[in-house]
Tab-separated table of C-alpha atoms in Angstrom:
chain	number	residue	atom	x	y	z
A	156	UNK	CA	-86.008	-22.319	-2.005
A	157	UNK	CA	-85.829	-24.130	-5.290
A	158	UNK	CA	-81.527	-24.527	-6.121
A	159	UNK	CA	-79.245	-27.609	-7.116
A	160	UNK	CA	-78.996	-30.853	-5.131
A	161	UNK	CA	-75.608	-30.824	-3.168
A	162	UNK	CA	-74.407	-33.982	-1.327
A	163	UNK	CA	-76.005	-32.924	1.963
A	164	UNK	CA	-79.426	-33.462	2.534
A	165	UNK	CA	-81.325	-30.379	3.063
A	166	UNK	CA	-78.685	-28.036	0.980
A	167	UNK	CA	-78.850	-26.667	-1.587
A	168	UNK	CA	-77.250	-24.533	-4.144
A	169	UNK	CA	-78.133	-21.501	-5.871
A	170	UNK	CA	-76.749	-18.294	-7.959
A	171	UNK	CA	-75.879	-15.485	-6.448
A	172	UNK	CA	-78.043	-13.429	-8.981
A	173	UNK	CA	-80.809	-15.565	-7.747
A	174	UNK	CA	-80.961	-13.789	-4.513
A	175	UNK	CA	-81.974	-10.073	-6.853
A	176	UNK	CA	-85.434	-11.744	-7.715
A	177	UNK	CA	-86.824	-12.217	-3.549
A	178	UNK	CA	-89.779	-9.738	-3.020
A	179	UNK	CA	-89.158	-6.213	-1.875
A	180	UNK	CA	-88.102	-5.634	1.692
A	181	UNK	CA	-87.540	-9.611	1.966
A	182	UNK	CA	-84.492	-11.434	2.400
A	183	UNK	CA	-83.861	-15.047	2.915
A	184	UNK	CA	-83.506	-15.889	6.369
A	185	UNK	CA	-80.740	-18.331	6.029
A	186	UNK	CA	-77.283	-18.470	6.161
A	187	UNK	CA	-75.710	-18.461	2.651
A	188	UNK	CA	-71.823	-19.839	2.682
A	189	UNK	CA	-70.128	-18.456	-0.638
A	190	UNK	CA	-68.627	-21.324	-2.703
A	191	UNK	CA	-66.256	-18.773	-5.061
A	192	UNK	CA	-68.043	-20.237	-7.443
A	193	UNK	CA	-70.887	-17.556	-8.235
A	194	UNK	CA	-73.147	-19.658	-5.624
A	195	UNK	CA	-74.291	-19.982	-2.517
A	196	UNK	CA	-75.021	-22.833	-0.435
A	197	UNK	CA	-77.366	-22.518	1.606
A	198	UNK	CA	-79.626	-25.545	4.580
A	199	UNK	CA	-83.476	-25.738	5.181
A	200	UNK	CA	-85.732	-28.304	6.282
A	201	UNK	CA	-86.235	-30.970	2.792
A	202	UNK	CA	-89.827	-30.175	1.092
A	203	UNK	CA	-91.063	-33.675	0.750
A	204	UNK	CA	-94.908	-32.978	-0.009
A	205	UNK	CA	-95.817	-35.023	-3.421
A	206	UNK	CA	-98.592	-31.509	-3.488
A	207	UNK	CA	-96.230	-29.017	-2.981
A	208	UNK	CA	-93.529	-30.209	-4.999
A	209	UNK	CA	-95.834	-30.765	-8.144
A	210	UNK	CA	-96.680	-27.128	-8.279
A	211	UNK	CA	-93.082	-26.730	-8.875
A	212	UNK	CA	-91.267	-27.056	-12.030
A	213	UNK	CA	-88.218	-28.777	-10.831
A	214	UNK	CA	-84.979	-30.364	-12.708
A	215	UNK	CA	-83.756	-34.044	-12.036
A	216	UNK	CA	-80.517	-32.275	-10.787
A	217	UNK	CA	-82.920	-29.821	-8.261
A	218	UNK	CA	-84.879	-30.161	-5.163
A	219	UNK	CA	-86.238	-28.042	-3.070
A	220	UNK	CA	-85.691	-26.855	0.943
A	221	UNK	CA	-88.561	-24.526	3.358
A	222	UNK	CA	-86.148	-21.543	4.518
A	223	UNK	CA	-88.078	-18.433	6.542
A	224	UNK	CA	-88.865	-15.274	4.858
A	225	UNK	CA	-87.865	-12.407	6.545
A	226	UNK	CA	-89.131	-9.407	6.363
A	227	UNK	CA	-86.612	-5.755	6.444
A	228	UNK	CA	-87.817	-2.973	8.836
A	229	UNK	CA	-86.715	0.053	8.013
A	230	UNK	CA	-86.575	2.697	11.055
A	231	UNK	CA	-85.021	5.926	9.654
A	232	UNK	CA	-82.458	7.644	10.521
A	233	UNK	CA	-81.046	10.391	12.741
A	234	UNK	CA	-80.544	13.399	11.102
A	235	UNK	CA	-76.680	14.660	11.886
A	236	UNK	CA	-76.337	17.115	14.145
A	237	UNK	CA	-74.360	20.096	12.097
């Protein structure tokens, strides 16, 4: 997860509109804390690879954190008894 550097290491922060572009049936499996500010704030591990982090285009005011993606499973549903 590519966001803003925050003042703890391994955070970061990102737009709320941000999470609308994640793949279908994926969601980011970390915890997101709201800041009221149209953000979230959110912890992963720090990516530090010099590989990895040149195949990204990244800000001076941006970093970047591994988080897991999850995958939604969708079972149905039970049709209402009526």
């Amino acid at each position: 997860m590519q966001g803003w550097k925050t003042d703890t290491v391994g955070a970061v922060e990102i737009p709320h509109l941000l999470t609308g572009f994640a793949e279908p049936d994926t969601f980011i499996g970390a915890t997101m804390t709201d800041t009221g500010r149209g953000t979230f704030v959110l912890s992963g591990s720090p990516i530090t690879d010099l590989e990895t982090l040149g195949q990204m285009d990244i800000y001076p005011d941006e970093t970047a954190i591994e988080v897991v993606k999850l995958e939604r499973t969708f079972y149905g549903n039970v049709a209402s008894a009526g």
